[in-house]
CSV table of C-alpha atoms and ligand atoms in Angstrom, one decimal:
chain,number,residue,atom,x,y,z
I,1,UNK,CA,0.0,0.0,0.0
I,2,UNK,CA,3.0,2.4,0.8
I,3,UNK,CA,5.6,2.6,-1.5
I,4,UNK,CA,9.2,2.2,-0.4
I,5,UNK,CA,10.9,4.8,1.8
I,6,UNK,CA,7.7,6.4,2.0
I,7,UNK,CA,6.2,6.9,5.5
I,8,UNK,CA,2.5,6.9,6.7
I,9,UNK,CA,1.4,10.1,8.6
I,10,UNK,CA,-1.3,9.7,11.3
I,11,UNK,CA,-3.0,12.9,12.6
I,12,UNK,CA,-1.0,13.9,15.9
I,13,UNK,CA,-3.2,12.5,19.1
I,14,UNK,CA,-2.4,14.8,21.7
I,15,UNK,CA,-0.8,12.8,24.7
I,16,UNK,CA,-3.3,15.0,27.2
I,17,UNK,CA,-6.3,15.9,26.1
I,18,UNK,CA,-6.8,19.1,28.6
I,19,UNK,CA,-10.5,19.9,28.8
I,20,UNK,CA,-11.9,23.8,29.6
I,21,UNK,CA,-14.7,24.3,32.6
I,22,UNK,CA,-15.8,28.2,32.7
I,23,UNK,CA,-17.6,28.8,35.5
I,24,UNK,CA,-19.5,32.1,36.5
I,25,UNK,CA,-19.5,32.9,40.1
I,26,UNK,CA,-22.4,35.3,40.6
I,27,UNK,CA,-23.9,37.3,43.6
I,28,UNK,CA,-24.9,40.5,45.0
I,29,UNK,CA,-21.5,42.5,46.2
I,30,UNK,CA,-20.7,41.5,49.7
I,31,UNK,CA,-21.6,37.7,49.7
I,32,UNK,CA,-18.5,36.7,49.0
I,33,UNK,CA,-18.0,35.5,45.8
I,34,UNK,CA,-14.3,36.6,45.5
I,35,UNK,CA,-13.1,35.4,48.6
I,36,UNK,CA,-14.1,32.0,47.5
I,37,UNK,CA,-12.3,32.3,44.1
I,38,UNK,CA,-9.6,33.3,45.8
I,39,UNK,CA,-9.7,30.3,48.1
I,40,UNK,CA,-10.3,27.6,45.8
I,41,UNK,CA,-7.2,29.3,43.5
I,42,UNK,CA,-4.8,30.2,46.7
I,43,UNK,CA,-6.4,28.0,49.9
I,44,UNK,CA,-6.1,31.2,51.4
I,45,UNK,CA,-8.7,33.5,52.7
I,46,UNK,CA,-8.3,37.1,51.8
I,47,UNK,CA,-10.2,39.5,54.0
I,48,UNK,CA,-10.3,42.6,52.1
I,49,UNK,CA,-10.5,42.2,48.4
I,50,UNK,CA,-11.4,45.1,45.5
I,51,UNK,CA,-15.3,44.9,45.7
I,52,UNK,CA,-15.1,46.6,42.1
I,53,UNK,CA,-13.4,44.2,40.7
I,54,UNK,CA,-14.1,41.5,37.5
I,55,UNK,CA,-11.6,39.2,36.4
I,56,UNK,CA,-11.3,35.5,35.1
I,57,UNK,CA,-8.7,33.4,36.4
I,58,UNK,CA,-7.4,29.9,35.7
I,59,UNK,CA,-6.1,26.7,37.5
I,60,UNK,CA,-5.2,23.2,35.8
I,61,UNK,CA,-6.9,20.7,37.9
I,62,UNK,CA,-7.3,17.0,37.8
I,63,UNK,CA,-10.8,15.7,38.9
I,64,UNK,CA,-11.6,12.2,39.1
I,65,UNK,CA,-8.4,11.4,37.2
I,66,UNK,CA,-9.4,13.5,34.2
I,67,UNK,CA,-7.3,17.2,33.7
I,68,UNK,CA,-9.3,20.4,33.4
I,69,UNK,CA,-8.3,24.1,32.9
I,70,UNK,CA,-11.0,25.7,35.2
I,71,UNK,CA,-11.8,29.3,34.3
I,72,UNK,CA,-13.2,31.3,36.8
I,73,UNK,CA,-15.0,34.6,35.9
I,74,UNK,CA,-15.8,36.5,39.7
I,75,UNK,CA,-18.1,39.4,38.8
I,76,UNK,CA,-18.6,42.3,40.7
I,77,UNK,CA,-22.0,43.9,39.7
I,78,UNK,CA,-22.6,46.8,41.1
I,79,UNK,CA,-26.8,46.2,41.2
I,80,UNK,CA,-28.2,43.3,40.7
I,81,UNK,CA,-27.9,41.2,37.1
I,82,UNK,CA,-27.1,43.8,34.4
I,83,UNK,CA,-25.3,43.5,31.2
I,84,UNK,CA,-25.4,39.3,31.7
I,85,UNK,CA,-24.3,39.1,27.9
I,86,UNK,CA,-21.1,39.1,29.5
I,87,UNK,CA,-21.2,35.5,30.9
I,88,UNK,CA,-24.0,33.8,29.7
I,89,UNK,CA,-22.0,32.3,26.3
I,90,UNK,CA,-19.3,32.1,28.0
I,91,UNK,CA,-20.3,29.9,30.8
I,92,UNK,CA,-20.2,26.4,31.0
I,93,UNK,CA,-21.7,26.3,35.0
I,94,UNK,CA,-22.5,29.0,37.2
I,95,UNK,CA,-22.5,29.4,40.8
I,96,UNK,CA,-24.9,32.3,42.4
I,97,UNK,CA,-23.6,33.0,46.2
I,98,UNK,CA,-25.7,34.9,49.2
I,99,UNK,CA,-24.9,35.0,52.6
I,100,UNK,CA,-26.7,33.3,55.1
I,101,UNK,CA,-26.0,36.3,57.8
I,102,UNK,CA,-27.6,39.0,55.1
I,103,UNK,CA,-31.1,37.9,54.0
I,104,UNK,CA,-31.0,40.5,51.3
I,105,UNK,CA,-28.0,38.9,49.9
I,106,UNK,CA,-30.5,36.2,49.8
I,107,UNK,CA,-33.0,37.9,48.1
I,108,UNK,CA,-30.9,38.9,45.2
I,109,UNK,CA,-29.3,35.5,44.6
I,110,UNK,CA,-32.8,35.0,44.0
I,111,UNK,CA,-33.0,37.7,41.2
I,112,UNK,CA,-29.8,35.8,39.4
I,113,UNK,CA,-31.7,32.5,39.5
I,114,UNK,CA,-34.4,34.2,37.9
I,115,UNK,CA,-32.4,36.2,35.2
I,116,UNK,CA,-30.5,32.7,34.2
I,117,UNK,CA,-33.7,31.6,34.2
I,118,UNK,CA,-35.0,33.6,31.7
I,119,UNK,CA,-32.0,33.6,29.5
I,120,UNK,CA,-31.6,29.6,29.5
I,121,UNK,CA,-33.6,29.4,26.5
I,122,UNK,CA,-30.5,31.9,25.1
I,123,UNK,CA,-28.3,29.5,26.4
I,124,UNK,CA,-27.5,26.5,23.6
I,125,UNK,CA,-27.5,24.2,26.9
I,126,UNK,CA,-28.8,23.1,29.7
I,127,UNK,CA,-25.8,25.5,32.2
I,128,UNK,CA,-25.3,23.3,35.8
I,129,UNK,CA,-26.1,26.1,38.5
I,130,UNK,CA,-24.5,25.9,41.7
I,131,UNK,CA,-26.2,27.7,45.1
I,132,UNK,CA,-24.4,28.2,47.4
I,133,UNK,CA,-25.2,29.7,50.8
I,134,UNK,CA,-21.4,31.2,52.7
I,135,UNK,CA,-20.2,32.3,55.5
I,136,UNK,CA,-21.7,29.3,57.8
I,137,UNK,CA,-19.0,30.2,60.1
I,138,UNK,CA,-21.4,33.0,60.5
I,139,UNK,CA,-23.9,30.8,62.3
I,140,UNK,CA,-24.6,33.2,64.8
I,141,UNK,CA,-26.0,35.7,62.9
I,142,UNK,CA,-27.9,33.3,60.6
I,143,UNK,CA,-30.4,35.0,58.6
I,144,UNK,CA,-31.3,32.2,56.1
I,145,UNK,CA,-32.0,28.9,57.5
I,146,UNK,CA,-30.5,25.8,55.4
I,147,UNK,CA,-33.4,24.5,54.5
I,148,UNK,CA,-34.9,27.8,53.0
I,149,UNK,CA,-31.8,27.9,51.1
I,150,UNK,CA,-32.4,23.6,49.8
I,151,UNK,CA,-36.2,25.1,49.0
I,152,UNK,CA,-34.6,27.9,47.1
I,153,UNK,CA,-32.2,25.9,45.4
I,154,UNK,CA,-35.0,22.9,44.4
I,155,UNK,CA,-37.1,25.7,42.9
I,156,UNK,CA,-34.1,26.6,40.1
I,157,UNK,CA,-33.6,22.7,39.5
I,158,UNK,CA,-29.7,23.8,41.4
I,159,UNK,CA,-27.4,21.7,43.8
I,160,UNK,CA,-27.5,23.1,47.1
I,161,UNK,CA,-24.4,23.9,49.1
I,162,UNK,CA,-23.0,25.7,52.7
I,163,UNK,CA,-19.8,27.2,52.8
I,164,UNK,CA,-17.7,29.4,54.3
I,165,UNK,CA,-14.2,31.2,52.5
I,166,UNK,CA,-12.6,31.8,55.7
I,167,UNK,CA,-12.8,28.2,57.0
I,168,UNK,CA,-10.9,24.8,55.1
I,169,UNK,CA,-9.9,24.4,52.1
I,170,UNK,CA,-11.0,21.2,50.6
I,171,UNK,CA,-14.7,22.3,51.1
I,172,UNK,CA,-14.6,25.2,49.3
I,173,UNK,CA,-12.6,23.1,46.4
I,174,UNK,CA,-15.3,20.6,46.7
I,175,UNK,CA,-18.0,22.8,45.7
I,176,UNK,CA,-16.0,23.5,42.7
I,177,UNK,CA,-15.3,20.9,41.3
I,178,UNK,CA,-19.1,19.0,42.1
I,179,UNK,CA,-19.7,22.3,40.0
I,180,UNK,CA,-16.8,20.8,37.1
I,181,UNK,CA,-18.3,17.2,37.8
I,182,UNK,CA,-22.1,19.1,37.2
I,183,UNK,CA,-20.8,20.3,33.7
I,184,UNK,CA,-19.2,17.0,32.7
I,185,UNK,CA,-22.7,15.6,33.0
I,186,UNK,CA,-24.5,18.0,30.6
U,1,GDP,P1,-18.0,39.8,46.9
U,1,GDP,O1,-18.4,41.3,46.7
U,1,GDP,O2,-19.1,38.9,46.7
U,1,GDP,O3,-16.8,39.5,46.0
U,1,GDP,O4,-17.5,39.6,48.4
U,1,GDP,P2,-16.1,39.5,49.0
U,1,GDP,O5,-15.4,38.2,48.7
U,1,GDP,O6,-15.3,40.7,48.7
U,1,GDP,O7,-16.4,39.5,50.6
U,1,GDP,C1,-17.2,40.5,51.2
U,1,GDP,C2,-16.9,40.5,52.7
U,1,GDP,O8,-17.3,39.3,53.3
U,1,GDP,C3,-15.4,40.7,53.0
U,1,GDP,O9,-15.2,41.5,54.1
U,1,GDP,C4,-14.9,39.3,53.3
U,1,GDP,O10,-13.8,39.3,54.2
U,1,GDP,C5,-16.2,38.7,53.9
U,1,GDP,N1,-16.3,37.2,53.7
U,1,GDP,C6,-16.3,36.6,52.5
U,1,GDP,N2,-16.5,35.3,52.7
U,1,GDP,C7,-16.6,35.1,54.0
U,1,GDP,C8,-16.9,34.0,54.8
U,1,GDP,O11,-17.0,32.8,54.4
U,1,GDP,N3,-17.0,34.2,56.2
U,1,GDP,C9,-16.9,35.4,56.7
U,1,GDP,N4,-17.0,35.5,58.0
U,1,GDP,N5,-16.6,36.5,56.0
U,1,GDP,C10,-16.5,36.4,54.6
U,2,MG,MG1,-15.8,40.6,44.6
């Protein structure tokens, strides 16, 4: 079949096939949506951290023995869900954060549920969403009680989750990468 001297070229297989995950981590400003990006990229929780500001940032991770470049895209809105364009191509899962010491936090977590919602139909699948109630180390000063935050979270056809940024690690990493595990099920 091949002449001689001549060589058969197969199409290069690349030795690691290195998947993309973008996940949207959404929320009213205070809730704490960057200190948990920063804790599932670092494992360390930063206090203080630039209310104002939007960015995407990466890790390489290896969930259940498969590599993954997550992409993380912490917004900052400034008032509620507003120019969602942004994100809602982009995203392949998205997490909505309140606090459950702030009950309006709660309240507009509900107004991103709605507004993804709406926009699913925009959306050329069926997005994983991801809510998530933090600060439990708060418990004190609960405002939202778990299972008002389950009810909330069964309405929007979303997993359900408690954290906190400020407390261990491998929760917080655990919530995203159910939300990575979510997206490889689509
Ligand atoms: P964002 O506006 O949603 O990005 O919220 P930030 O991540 O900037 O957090 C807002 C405030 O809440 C900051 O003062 C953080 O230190 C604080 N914060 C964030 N996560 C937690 C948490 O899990 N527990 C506690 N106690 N404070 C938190
Ligand atoms: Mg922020």
């Amino acid at each position: 079949m091949f002449g001689k001297g001549k060589t058969c070229h197969f199409a290069a297989v690349p030795e690691r096939y290195l998947a993309e995950c973008n996940l949207v981590v959404l929320g009213v400003m205070g809730s704490g949506k960057s200190a948990l990006t920063v804790k599932f990229l670092t494992k360390r929780f930063i206090s203080e951290y630039d209310p104002n500001l939007e960015d995407i940032y990466s890790s390489e991770e290896m969930i259940d023995q498969q590599p993954v470049m997550v992409k993380v895209m912490d917004t900052a809105d400034q008032d509620g869900p507003v120019n969602c364009e942004r994100y809602l191509s982009w995203a392949s899962g998205f997490m909505v954060v309140y606090s459950i010491d702030n009950v309006q936090s709660f309240k507009g977590c509900q107004r991103y549920l709605e507004a993804l919602a709406l926009h699913r139909k925009a959306l050329h699948l069926d997005v994983p969403v991801l809510l998530l109630g933090n600060k439990v180390d708060m418990e004190r000063h609960r405002q939202v009680s778990k299972s008002e935050g389950a009810s909330l979270a069964a309405r929007f056809g979303a997993q359900f989750y408690e954290v906190s940024a400020c407390l261990d690690f491998l929760s917080v990493q655990r919530v995203f990468h159910d939300a990575v595990r979510e997206v490889r099920r689509e």
